[in-house]
mmCIF file of C-alpha atoms in Angstrom:
data_model
loop_
_atom_site.group_PDB
_atom_site.id
_atom_site.type_symbol
_atom_site.label_atom_id
_atom_site.label_comp_id
_atom_site.label_asym_id
_atom_site.label_seq_id
_atom_site.Cartn_x
_atom_site.Cartn_y
_atom_site.Cartn_z
ATOM 1 C CA MET A 166 121.903 39.946 -82.950
ATOM 2 C CA ALA A 167 118.720 39.342 -84.929
ATOM 3 C CA VAL A 168 116.325 36.784 -83.486
ATOM 4 C CA GLU A 169 115.378 33.983 -85.833
ATOM 5 C CA PRO A 170 111.606 33.821 -86.425
ATOM 6 C CA ARG A 171 109.955 30.852 -84.764
ATOM 7 C CA VAL A 172 109.052 27.994 -87.070
ATOM 8 C CA LEU A 173 105.276 27.716 -87.253
ATOM 9 C CA GLN A 174 103.399 24.519 -87.929
ATOM 10 C CA ARG A 175 99.698 23.783 -88.089
ATOM 11 C CA ASP A 176 99.376 23.019 -84.395
ATOM 12 C CA ASP A 177 101.085 26.309 -83.521
ATOM 13 C CA LEU A 178 98.406 28.181 -85.448
ATOM 14 C CA LEU A 179 95.603 26.230 -83.808
ATOM 15 C CA ARG A 180 97.092 26.897 -80.366
ATOM 16 C CA ALA A 181 97.356 30.610 -81.133
ATOM 17 C CA ALA A 182 93.675 30.635 -82.094
ATOM 18 C CA ALA A 183 92.687 28.800 -78.928
ATOM 19 C CA SER A 184 94.761 31.165 -76.775
ATOM 20 C CA ALA A 185 92.919 34.097 -78.358
ATOM 21 C CA GLY A 186 89.564 32.589 -77.403
ATOM 22 C CA PHE A 187 88.738 30.723 -80.600
ATOM 23 C CA SER A 188 88.595 27.224 -79.180
ATOM 24 C CA THR A 189 86.464 25.894 -82.069
ATOM 25 C CA MET A 190 89.185 26.529 -84.645
ATOM 26 C CA THR A 191 89.993 23.308 -86.508
ATOM 27 C CA GLU A 192 92.335 22.020 -89.203
ATOM 28 C CA ARG A 193 89.375 21.836 -91.578
ATOM 29 C CA LYS A 194 88.563 25.515 -91.073
ATOM 30 C CA LEU A 195 92.218 26.368 -91.615
ATOM 31 C CA GLU A 196 92.153 24.525 -94.930
ATOM 32 C CA GLY A 197 89.078 26.529 -95.922
ATOM 33 C CA PHE A 198 90.860 29.779 -95.121
ATOM 34 C CA ARG A 199 93.847 28.671 -97.213
ATOM 35 C CA SER A 200 91.590 27.756 -100.140
ATOM 36 C CA ASN A 201 90.047 31.227 -100.049
ATOM 37 C CA GLY A 202 93.441 32.926 -99.955
ATOM 38 C CA LEU A 203 92.875 34.257 -96.460
ATOM 39 C CA MET A 204 95.798 32.312 -94.997
ATOM 40 C CA PRO A 205 99.165 31.451 -96.553
ATOM 41 C CA ARG A 206 99.880 27.873 -97.584
ATOM 42 C CA PRO A 207 102.568 25.948 -95.729
ATOM 43 C CA VAL A 208 105.819 24.875 -97.383
ATOM 44 C CA ARG A 209 107.267 21.399 -97.066
ATOM 45 C CA VAL A 210 110.738 21.645 -95.514
ATOM 46 C CA GLY A 211 111.596 17.995 -94.976
ATOM 47 C CA ASN A 212 110.481 14.922 -93.109
ATOM 48 C CA HIS A 213 110.237 13.811 -89.515
ATOM 49 C CA GLY A 214 110.794 10.120 -90.047
ATOM 50 C CA ARG A 215 108.309 9.265 -92.744
ATOM 51 C CA ARG A 216 106.043 12.163 -91.904
ATOM 52 C CA PRO A 217 106.441 15.306 -94.059
ATOM 53 C CA VAL A 218 107.080 18.548 -92.183
ATOM 54 C CA TRP A 219 105.140 21.613 -93.320
ATOM 55 C CA VAL A 220 105.819 25.110 -91.986
ATOM 56 C CA TYR A 221 103.965 28.392 -92.295
ATOM 57 C CA PRO A 222 105.521 31.825 -92.922
ATOM 58 C CA PRO A 223 106.384 33.926 -89.851
ATOM 59 C CA GLY A 224 103.359 35.887 -88.623
ATOM 60 C CA SER A 225 100.827 33.324 -89.833
ATOM 61 C CA ASP A 226 99.667 32.753 -86.266
ATOM 62 C CA ARG A 227 98.910 36.464 -85.875
ATOM 63 C CA GLN A 228 97.188 36.530 -89.261
ATOM 64 C CA LEU A 229 94.906 33.675 -88.221
ATOM 65 C CA VAL A 230 93.925 35.414 -84.988
ATOM 66 C CA ARG A 231 93.176 38.672 -86.805
ATOM 67 C CA LEU A 232 91.180 36.814 -89.432
ATOM 68 C CA LEU A 233 89.096 35.122 -86.754
ATOM 69 C CA ARG A 234 88.604 38.443 -85.005
ATOM 70 C CA TRP A 235 87.344 40.065 -88.218
ATOM 71 C CA ARG A 236 85.103 37.076 -88.955
ATOM 72 C CA GLU A 237 83.150 37.994 -85.847
ATOM 73 C CA ARG A 238 82.073 41.072 -87.852
ATOM 74 C CA THR A 239 81.637 39.580 -91.338
ATOM 75 C CA VAL A 240 81.938 36.266 -93.171
ATOM 76 C CA ASP A 241 82.212 37.968 -96.564
ATOM 77 C CA VAL A 242 85.390 36.444 -98.021
ATOM 78 C CA ASP A 243 86.009 39.410 -100.323
ATOM 79 C CA VAL A 244 85.798 41.941 -97.497
ATOM 80 C CA LEU A 245 88.008 39.768 -95.296
ATOM 81 C CA ARG A 246 90.606 39.447 -98.047
ATOM 82 C CA VAL A 247 90.820 43.217 -98.408
ATOM 83 C CA VAL A 248 90.923 43.979 -94.682
ATOM 84 C CA LEU A 249 93.792 41.517 -94.168
ATOM 85 C CA TRP A 250 95.715 43.115 -97.024
ATOM 86 C CA VAL A 251 95.123 46.606 -95.626
ATOM 87 C CA GLU A 252 96.413 45.345 -92.273
ATOM 88 C CA GLY A 253 99.658 44.369 -94.008
ATOM 89 C CA PHE A 254 99.289 40.611 -94.210
ATOM 90 C CA PRO A 255 100.557 38.769 -97.317
ATOM 91 C CA VAL A 256 97.507 38.468 -99.561
ATOM 92 C CA ASP A 257 97.742 38.266 -103.356
ATOM 93 C CA LEU A 258 97.210 41.713 -104.910
ATOM 94 C CA ASP A 259 95.336 40.379 -107.942
ATOM 95 C CA ALA A 260 92.906 38.648 -105.599
ATOM 96 C CA VAL A 261 92.525 41.877 -103.625
ATOM 97 C CA ARG A 262 91.786 43.812 -106.828
ATOM 98 C CA ALA A 263 89.081 41.326 -107.746
ATOM 99 C CA SER A 264 87.593 41.423 -104.238
ATOM 100 C CA VAL A 265 87.416 45.228 -104.117
ATOM 101 C CA THR A 266 85.655 45.245 -107.477
ATOM 102 C CA ILE A 267 83.150 42.657 -106.290
ATOM 103 C CA VAL A 268 82.401 44.537 -103.072
ATOM 104 C CA LEU A 269 81.927 47.901 -104.785
ATOM 105 C CA ASP A 270 79.833 46.346 -107.557
ATOM 106 C CA ASP A 271 77.645 44.689 -104.919
ATOM 107 C CA LEU A 272 77.176 48.046 -103.179
ATOM 108 C CA SER A 273 76.237 49.722 -106.470
ATOM 109 C CA ARG A 274 73.829 46.934 -107.317
ATOM 110 C CA ALA A 275 72.199 47.063 -103.888
ATOM 111 C CA LEU A 276 71.746 50.828 -104.206
ATOM 112 C CA GLU A 277 70.235 50.473 -107.674
ATOM 113 C CA GLN A 278 67.806 47.809 -106.447
ATOM 114 C CA LEU A 279 66.844 49.970 -103.478
ATOM 115 C CA LEU A 280 66.062 52.934 -105.724
ATOM 116 C CA GLN A 281 64.152 50.795 -108.211
ATOM 117 C CA ALA A 282 62.061 49.243 -105.445
ATOM 118 C CA GLU A 283 61.244 52.675 -104.008
ATOM 119 C CA ALA A 284 60.400 54.027 -107.472
ATOM 120 C CA SER A 285 58.032 51.109 -108.000
ATOM 121 C CA ARG A 286 56.317 51.776 -104.649
ATOM 122 C CA GLN A 287 55.950 55.459 -105.461
ATOM 123 C CA GLY A 288 54.914 54.918 -109.098
ATOM 124 C CA LEU A 289 57.930 56.952 -110.267
ATOM 125 C CA ASP A 290 60.593 56.500 -112.925
ATOM 126 C CA PRO A 291 63.939 55.668 -111.245
ATOM 127 C CA VAL A 292 65.837 57.783 -113.805
ATOM 128 C CA ASP A 293 63.567 60.691 -114.706
ATOM 129 C CA ASP A 294 62.333 61.078 -111.120
ATOM 130 C CA GLN A 295 65.623 60.247 -109.445
ATOM 131 C CA ASP A 296 65.594 63.210 -107.049
ATOM 132 C CA ALA A 297 62.141 62.287 -105.749
ATOM 133 C CA VAL A 298 63.093 58.622 -105.418
ATOM 134 C CA VAL A 299 66.331 59.457 -103.579
ATOM 135 C CA GLY A 300 64.394 61.805 -101.304
ATOM 136 C CA ALA A 301 61.941 59.055 -100.379
ATOM 137 C CA VAL A 302 64.733 56.568 -99.663
ATOM 138 C CA ALA A 303 66.592 59.187 -97.624
ATOM 139 C CA ALA A 304 63.502 59.954 -95.551
ATOM 140 C CA SER A 305 63.144 56.270 -94.661
ATOM 141 C CA MET A 306 66.837 55.969 -93.798
ATOM 142 C CA ALA A 307 66.808 59.146 -91.717
ATOM 143 C CA ALA A 308 63.785 57.987 -89.709
ATOM 144 C CA MET A 309 65.108 54.482 -89.095
ATOM 145 C CA ARG A 310 65.685 53.437 -85.492
ATOM 146 C CA GLY A 311 67.417 50.455 -83.961
ATOM 147 C CA LYS A 312 70.603 48.532 -84.686
ATOM 148 C CA ASN A 313 70.833 49.423 -88.383
ATOM 149 C CA ALA A 314 69.917 53.086 -87.995
ATOM 150 C CA LEU A 315 72.240 55.847 -89.132
ATOM 151 C CA PRO A 316 74.228 57.445 -86.287
ATOM 152 C CA ARG A 317 72.780 60.613 -84.733
ATOM 153 C CA PRO A 318 75.835 62.433 -83.348
ATOM 154 C CA ILE A 319 74.184 65.872 -83.430
ATOM 155 C CA ARG A 320 70.492 66.609 -82.948
ATOM 156 C CA VAL A 321 68.756 68.138 -85.990
ATOM 157 C CA SER A 322 65.137 68.240 -87.130
ATOM 158 C CA ALA A 323 63.716 65.252 -88.992
ATOM 159 C CA GLY A 324 63.240 67.274 -92.180
ATOM 160 C CA ASP A 325 66.783 68.659 -92.163
ATOM 161 C CA ARG A 326 68.169 65.220 -91.462
ATOM 162 C CA ALA A 327 66.260 63.644 -94.364
ATOM 163 C CA ALA A 328 67.357 66.399 -96.764
ATOM 164 C CA ALA A 329 71.003 66.007 -95.715
ATOM 165 C CA VAL A 330 70.877 62.225 -96.165
ATOM 166 C CA ALA A 331 69.377 62.728 -99.645
ATOM 167 C CA HIS A 332 72.235 65.046 -100.591
ATOM 168 C CA MET A 333 74.791 62.585 -99.233
ATOM 169 C CA LEU A 334 73.277 59.767 -101.305
ATOM 170 C CA GLN A 335 73.429 61.934 -104.406
ATOM 171 C CA ILE A 336 77.039 62.998 -103.777
ATOM 172 C CA PHE A 337 78.741 59.936 -102.338
ATOM 173 C CA ALA A 338 76.642 57.050 -103.659
ATOM 174 C CA LEU A 339 75.448 58.263 -107.061
ATOM 175 C CA GLY A 340 78.272 60.663 -107.901
ATOM 176 C CA THR A 341 75.973 63.535 -108.884
ATOM 177 C CA ARG A 342 76.300 67.211 -107.986
ATOM 178 C CA PRO A 343 73.076 68.404 -106.311
ATOM 179 C CA ASP A 344 72.361 72.110 -106.064
ATOM 180 C CA VAL A 345 73.280 72.614 -102.399
ATOM 181 C CA THR A 346 73.316 75.935 -100.577
ATOM 182 C CA GLU A 347 75.933 76.744 -97.949
ATOM 183 C CA ASP A 348 73.322 76.308 -95.202
ATOM 184 C CA GLU A 349 72.357 72.881 -96.587
ATOM 185 C CA ALA A 350 76.019 71.881 -96.792
ATOM 186 C CA GLU A 351 76.514 72.889 -93.165
ATOM 187 C CA MET A 352 73.560 70.661 -92.309
ATOM 188 C CA ILE A 353 75.332 67.764 -94.032
ATOM 189 C CA GLU A 354 78.300 68.377 -91.724
ATOM 190 C CA LYS A 355 75.995 68.303 -88.714
ATOM 191 C CA VAL A 356 74.347 65.045 -89.779
ATOM 192 C CA LEU A 357 77.776 63.514 -90.364
ATOM 193 C CA GLY A 358 78.796 64.759 -86.924
ATOM 194 C CA VAL A 359 81.919 66.618 -88.097
ATOM 195 C CA SER A 360 80.635 70.201 -87.718
ATOM 196 C CA PRO A 361 82.409 70.715 -84.338
ATOM 197 C CA GLY A 362 85.624 70.465 -86.320
ATOM 198 C CA ARG A 363 85.021 74.033 -87.490
ATOM 199 C CA ARG A 364 85.215 75.578 -84.034
ATOM 200 C CA GLN A 365 86.624 73.185 -81.452
ATOM 201 C CA ARG A 366 90.348 72.691 -80.954
ATOM 202 C CA VAL A 367 92.387 69.703 -79.835
ATOM 203 C CA GLU A 368 95.431 70.483 -77.700
ATOM 204 C CA GLY A 369 95.506 74.028 -79.042
ATOM 205 C CA ALA A 370 95.639 73.015 -82.716
ATOM 206 C CA GLU A 371 93.665 75.000 -85.265
ATOM 207 C CA PRO A 372 90.236 73.645 -86.305
ATOM 208 C CA TRP A 373 90.739 70.976 -88.959
ATOM 209 C CA LEU A 374 87.519 71.634 -90.882
ATOM 210 C CA THR A 375 87.919 74.812 -92.917
ATOM 211 C CA GLY A 376 86.680 76.352 -96.145
ATOM 212 C CA PRO A 377 83.119 76.589 -97.473
ATOM 213 C CA ALA A 378 80.968 73.650 -96.442
ATOM 214 C CA SER A 379 79.541 73.538 -99.967
ATOM 215 C CA LEU A 380 82.859 72.156 -101.216
ATOM 216 C CA VAL A 381 81.494 68.781 -100.160
ATOM 217 C CA VAL A 382 79.572 68.679 -103.453
ATOM 218 C CA GLY A 383 82.887 68.340 -105.257
ATOM 219 C CA ALA A 384 83.365 64.959 -103.605
ATOM 220 C CA ALA A 385 81.080 63.576 -106.313
ATOM 221 C CA ASP A 386 83.967 63.955 -108.764
ATOM 222 C CA VAL A 387 86.538 62.347 -106.482
ATOM 223 C CA VAL A 388 85.342 59.898 -103.856
ATOM 224 C CA SER A 389 81.827 58.967 -104.885
ATOM 225 C CA LEU A 390 81.162 55.281 -105.449
ATOM 226 C CA PRO A 391 81.276 55.529 -109.266
ATOM 227 C CA ARG A 392 84.482 57.627 -109.322
ATOM 228 C CA MET A 393 86.270 55.425 -106.799
ATOM 229 C CA THR A 394 85.351 52.334 -108.814
ATOM 230 C CA GLU A 395 86.821 53.918 -111.944
ATOM 231 C CA ALA A 396 90.019 54.965 -110.159
ATOM 232 C CA LEU A 397 90.575 51.461 -108.793
ATOM 233 C CA ALA A 398 89.987 49.831 -112.171
ATOM 234 C CA GLU A 399 92.612 52.051 -113.831
ATOM 235 C CA ALA A 400 95.232 51.968 -111.046
ATOM 236 C CA THR A 401 98.669 50.418 -111.385
ATOM 237 C CA ASP A 402 100.144 48.035 -108.834
ATOM 238 C CA ALA A 403 102.290 50.888 -107.485
ATOM 239 C CA GLU A 404 99.189 53.060 -107.016
ATOM 240 C CA TRP A 405 97.458 50.215 -105.187
ATOM 241 C CA GLU A 406 100.394 49.930 -102.790
ATOM 242 C CA GLU A 407 100.369 53.683 -102.148
ATOM 243 C CA ALA A 408 96.627 53.628 -101.544
ATOM 244 C CA ARG A 409 97.140 50.685 -99.204
ATOM 245 C CA SER A 410 99.495 52.666 -96.958
ATOM 246 C CA VAL A 411 96.990 55.535 -96.731
ATOM 247 C CA ALA A 412 94.073 53.198 -96.070
ATOM 248 C CA THR A 413 96.035 51.472 -93.318
ATOM 249 C CA VAL A 414 96.563 54.757 -91.485
ATOM 250 C CA LEU A 415 92.967 55.892 -91.902
ATOM 251 C CA PHE A 416 91.478 52.512 -91.016
ATOM 252 C CA LEU A 417 93.712 51.521 -88.100
ATOM 253 C CA GLN A 418 95.291 54.709 -86.727
ATOM 254 C CA LEU A 419 92.673 57.436 -87.160
ATOM 255 C CA PRO A 420 90.052 55.591 -85.038
ATOM 256 C CA VAL A 421 92.580 55.045 -82.253
ATOM 257 C CA VAL A 422 93.467 58.740 -82.303
ATOM 258 C CA ALA A 423 89.774 59.663 -82.164
ATOM 259 C CA ARG A 424 89.219 57.364 -79.184
ATOM 260 C CA ALA A 425 92.374 58.660 -77.491
ATOM 261 C CA VAL A 426 91.136 62.242 -77.842
ATOM 262 C CA ALA A 427 87.796 61.215 -76.320
ATOM 263 C CA VAL A 428 89.552 59.446 -73.449
ATOM 264 C CA GLN A 429 91.863 62.337 -72.664
ATOM 265 C CA THR A 430 89.186 65.019 -72.842
ATOM 266 C CA GLY A 431 86.160 63.081 -71.640
ATOM 267 C CA LYS A 432 84.218 64.324 -74.697
ATOM 268 C CA GLU A 433 82.981 61.739 -77.192
ATOM 269 C CA ASN A 434 82.838 64.015 -80.239
ATOM 270 C CA LEU A 435 85.368 66.745 -79.576
ATOM 271 C CA ALA A 436 86.158 68.563 -82.835
ATOM 272 C CA GLY A 437 83.953 66.099 -84.706
ATOM 273 C CA PHE A 438 86.351 63.199 -84.156
ATOM 274 C CA GLY A 439 83.629 60.886 -82.881
ATOM 275 C CA VAL A 440 82.610 59.883 -86.401
ATOM 276 C CA PHE A 441 86.077 58.369 -86.956
ATOM 277 C CA ALA A 442 86.223 56.404 -83.706
ATOM 278 C CA VAL A 443 84.319 53.391 -85.061
ATOM 279 C CA LEU A 444 85.934 53.044 -88.503
ATOM 280 C CA ASP A 445 87.962 50.004 -87.446
ATOM 281 C CA SER A 446 84.938 48.226 -86.005
ATOM 282 C CA GLU A 447 83.399 47.599 -89.438
ATOM 283 C CA PRO A 448 85.628 45.713 -91.940
ATOM 284 C CA LEU A 449 83.734 47.146 -94.928
ATOM 285 C CA PHE A 450 85.363 50.496 -94.118
ATOM 286 C CA ALA A 451 88.724 48.975 -95.087
ATOM 287 C CA VAL A 452 87.396 48.581 -98.629
ATOM 288 C CA LEU A 453 85.832 52.037 -98.726
ATOM 289 C CA LEU A 454 88.905 53.771 -97.293
ATOM 290 C CA LEU A 455 91.133 51.987 -99.807
ATOM 291 C CA ALA A 456 88.857 53.232 -102.581
ATOM 292 C CA PHE A 457 88.831 56.709 -101.016
ATOM 293 C CA ALA A 458 92.627 56.776 -100.888
ATOM 294 C CA MET A 459 92.805 55.867 -104.568
ATOM 295 C CA GLY A 460 90.179 58.418 -105.603
ATOM 296 C CA ALA A 461 91.773 61.183 -103.535
ATOM 297 C CA ARG A 462 95.214 60.375 -104.908
ATOM 298 C CA ARG A 463 94.020 61.021 -108.442
ATOM 299 C CA ALA A 464 92.549 64.398 -107.554
ATOM 300 C CA ASP A 465 93.803 67.552 -105.886
ATOM 301 C CA TRP A 466 92.819 66.051 -102.538
ATOM 302 C CA ALA A 467 96.080 64.113 -102.433
ATOM 303 C CA GLY A 468 97.916 66.868 -100.544
ATOM 304 C CA ASN A 469 95.211 67.094 -97.886
ATOM 305 C CA VAL A 470 95.209 63.335 -97.380
ATOM 306 C CA GLU A 471 99.007 63.340 -97.083
ATOM 307 C CA ASP A 472 98.846 66.091 -94.462
ATOM 308 C CA LEU A 473 96.295 64.049 -92.518
ATOM 309 C CA THR A 474 98.331 60.849 -92.587
ATOM 310 C CA ASP A 475 101.490 62.752 -91.617
ATOM 311 C CA SER A 476 99.689 64.254 -88.631
ATOM 312 C CA LEU A 477 98.725 60.767 -87.463
ATOM 313 C CA ALA A 478 102.270 59.378 -87.717
ATOM 314 C CA PRO A 479 103.387 60.275 -84.141
ATOM 315 C CA TRP A 480 100.342 58.740 -82.459
ATOM 316 C CA PRO A 481 101.391 55.067 -82.322
ATOM 317 C CA ALA A 482 104.454 56.095 -80.306
ATOM 318 C CA LEU A 483 102.268 58.265 -78.084
ATOM 319 C CA ILE A 484 99.874 55.394 -77.457
ATOM 320 C CA GLY A 485 102.901 53.254 -76.635
ATOM 321 C CA GLU A 486 103.962 55.810 -74.032
ATOM 322 C CA MET A 487 100.457 55.738 -72.562
ATOM 323 C CA LYS A 488 100.715 51.954 -72.197
ATOM 324 C CA GLN A 489 103.780 52.372 -70.004
ATOM 325 C CA VAL A 490 101.398 53.602 -67.310
ATOM 326 C CA LEU A 491 100.129 50.027 -66.946
ATOM 327 C CA ASP A 492 103.609 48.877 -65.873
ATOM 328 C CA MET A 493 103.915 51.464 -63.110
ATOM 329 C CA PRO A 494 103.457 50.357 -59.486
ATOM 330 C CA GLN A 495 100.519 52.149 -57.936
ATOM 331 C CA PRO A 496 102.717 54.075 -55.420
ATOM 332 C CA THR A 497 104.852 55.388 -58.307
ATOM 333 C CA LEU A 498 101.777 56.438 -60.245
ATOM 334 C CA ASP A 499 100.303 58.149 -57.180
ATOM 335 C CA HIS A 500 103.593 59.966 -56.599
ATOM 336 C CA ASN A 501 103.749 61.180 -60.211
ATOM 337 C CA LEU A 502 100.182 62.465 -60.062
ATOM 338 C CA ALA A 503 100.574 64.164 -56.694
ATOM 339 C CA GLY A 504 100.045 67.887 -57.008
ATOM 340 C CA HIS A 505 98.606 67.768 -60.537
ATOM 341 C CA GLY A 506 95.012 68.133 -59.395
ATOM 342 C CA PRO A 507 91.801 66.142 -59.814
ATOM 343 C CA GLU A 508 91.503 66.832 -63.555
ATOM 344 C CA MET A 509 94.816 65.097 -64.312
ATOM 345 C CA GLU A 510 93.893 62.241 -62.000
ATOM 346 C CA ALA A 511 90.560 61.771 -63.771
ATOM 347 C CA ARG A 512 92.257 61.862 -67.176
ATOM 348 C CA THR A 513 94.816 59.274 -66.084
ATOM 349 C CA GLU A 514 92.096 57.005 -64.736
ATOM 350 C CA ARG A 515 90.240 57.237 -68.058
ATOM 351 C CA ILE A 516 93.419 56.406 -69.968
ATOM 352 C CA ILE A 517 94.187 53.409 -67.766
ATOM 353 C CA GLN A 518 90.671 52.045 -68.127
ATOM 354 C CA ALA A 519 90.726 52.553 -71.913
ATOM 355 C CA LEU A 520 94.045 50.730 -72.149
ATOM 356 C CA LEU A 521 92.743 47.847 -70.056
ATOM 357 C CA ASP A 522 89.593 47.653 -72.193
ATOM 358 C CA GLY A 523 91.616 47.633 -75.428
ATOM 359 C CA GLU A 524 90.003 50.867 -76.610
ATOM 360 C CA LEU A 525 93.378 52.210 -77.737
ATOM 361 C CA ASP A 526 94.225 49.120 -79.759
ATOM 362 C CA PRO A 527 93.423 49.135 -83.479
ATOM 363 C CA GLY A 528 90.869 46.761 -84.904
ATOM 364 C CA PRO A 529 87.617 45.217 -83.764
ATOM 365 C CA SER A 530 86.676 45.010 -80.127
ATOM 366 C CA PRO A 531 83.662 43.162 -78.684
ATOM 367 C CA ASP A 532 82.530 46.433 -77.126
ATOM 368 C CA ARG A 533 82.647 48.519 -80.316
#
């Protein structure tokens, strides 16, 4: 027999927030979230004496906790609205459309301002001398150290790194097709950290990165910032919903799979998966992956994206099976591992620790 969902009132939501560690959550903050469309509004269902009774939709307590968790990473209302929608919470689609547009427009504007500022410093024209300006910006980005520096998953020379970053800016940010050799395209893969995907295997599967590396230039016509913006502006509601399902898998399942592979093998970037492990730690990626899903859907990349999402489908069940280890008494676990050797024991210990640390749960973690 189906279990009736528990009736949720304001105090239930506040208690859920407090239980999750957000003890400063207040009714006033909740009202602000409702005003911004980040939380559903309650419905009046009657009176308790003279006092009106208002109830929230089922799942509102979980939505509030997730919202508070994401707010530890960003207070941008537009980004938060999109990430909640990608997670499957009830957020108005028209509001999501507007938020995605605002976020992408802000990114485009920030890039334009960055290039104009660099052109002014160099005494160059931002249009006629675009390659030189992009090269200068890329060199600064490639050399940056500290918290905001670009990841360095694979060691390459400073010059090669700067050139690869320049090509990536041209392809993915500006939507242009630079003249890139195969060697230069392979360097882009190294700087991204995905190049091991051409040679390393996971559980005997074939390498996932195939074909000429120079095909990356074609991304300018599909998933560059300008093309993704156009695809989103022209998309129907049905296309938005389809893109949402893809973005959900890429944003919330792919990182878990990448971390699970690292846990099981003890290798952080096996087959180039390391680059995907942190996608769900930055809410802006929810917007970008939604835009990517829309751009890819409207190109001949749709089949490849579908194959990827299909391959990820079994993993939630597999992670669930891993979690059963936590319920085993230690003697039972020791008995099951007996005779399997130190490698299996080490792998099991890594899995247990990752499960305890929440590394195999989707979404933001204080440690990521």
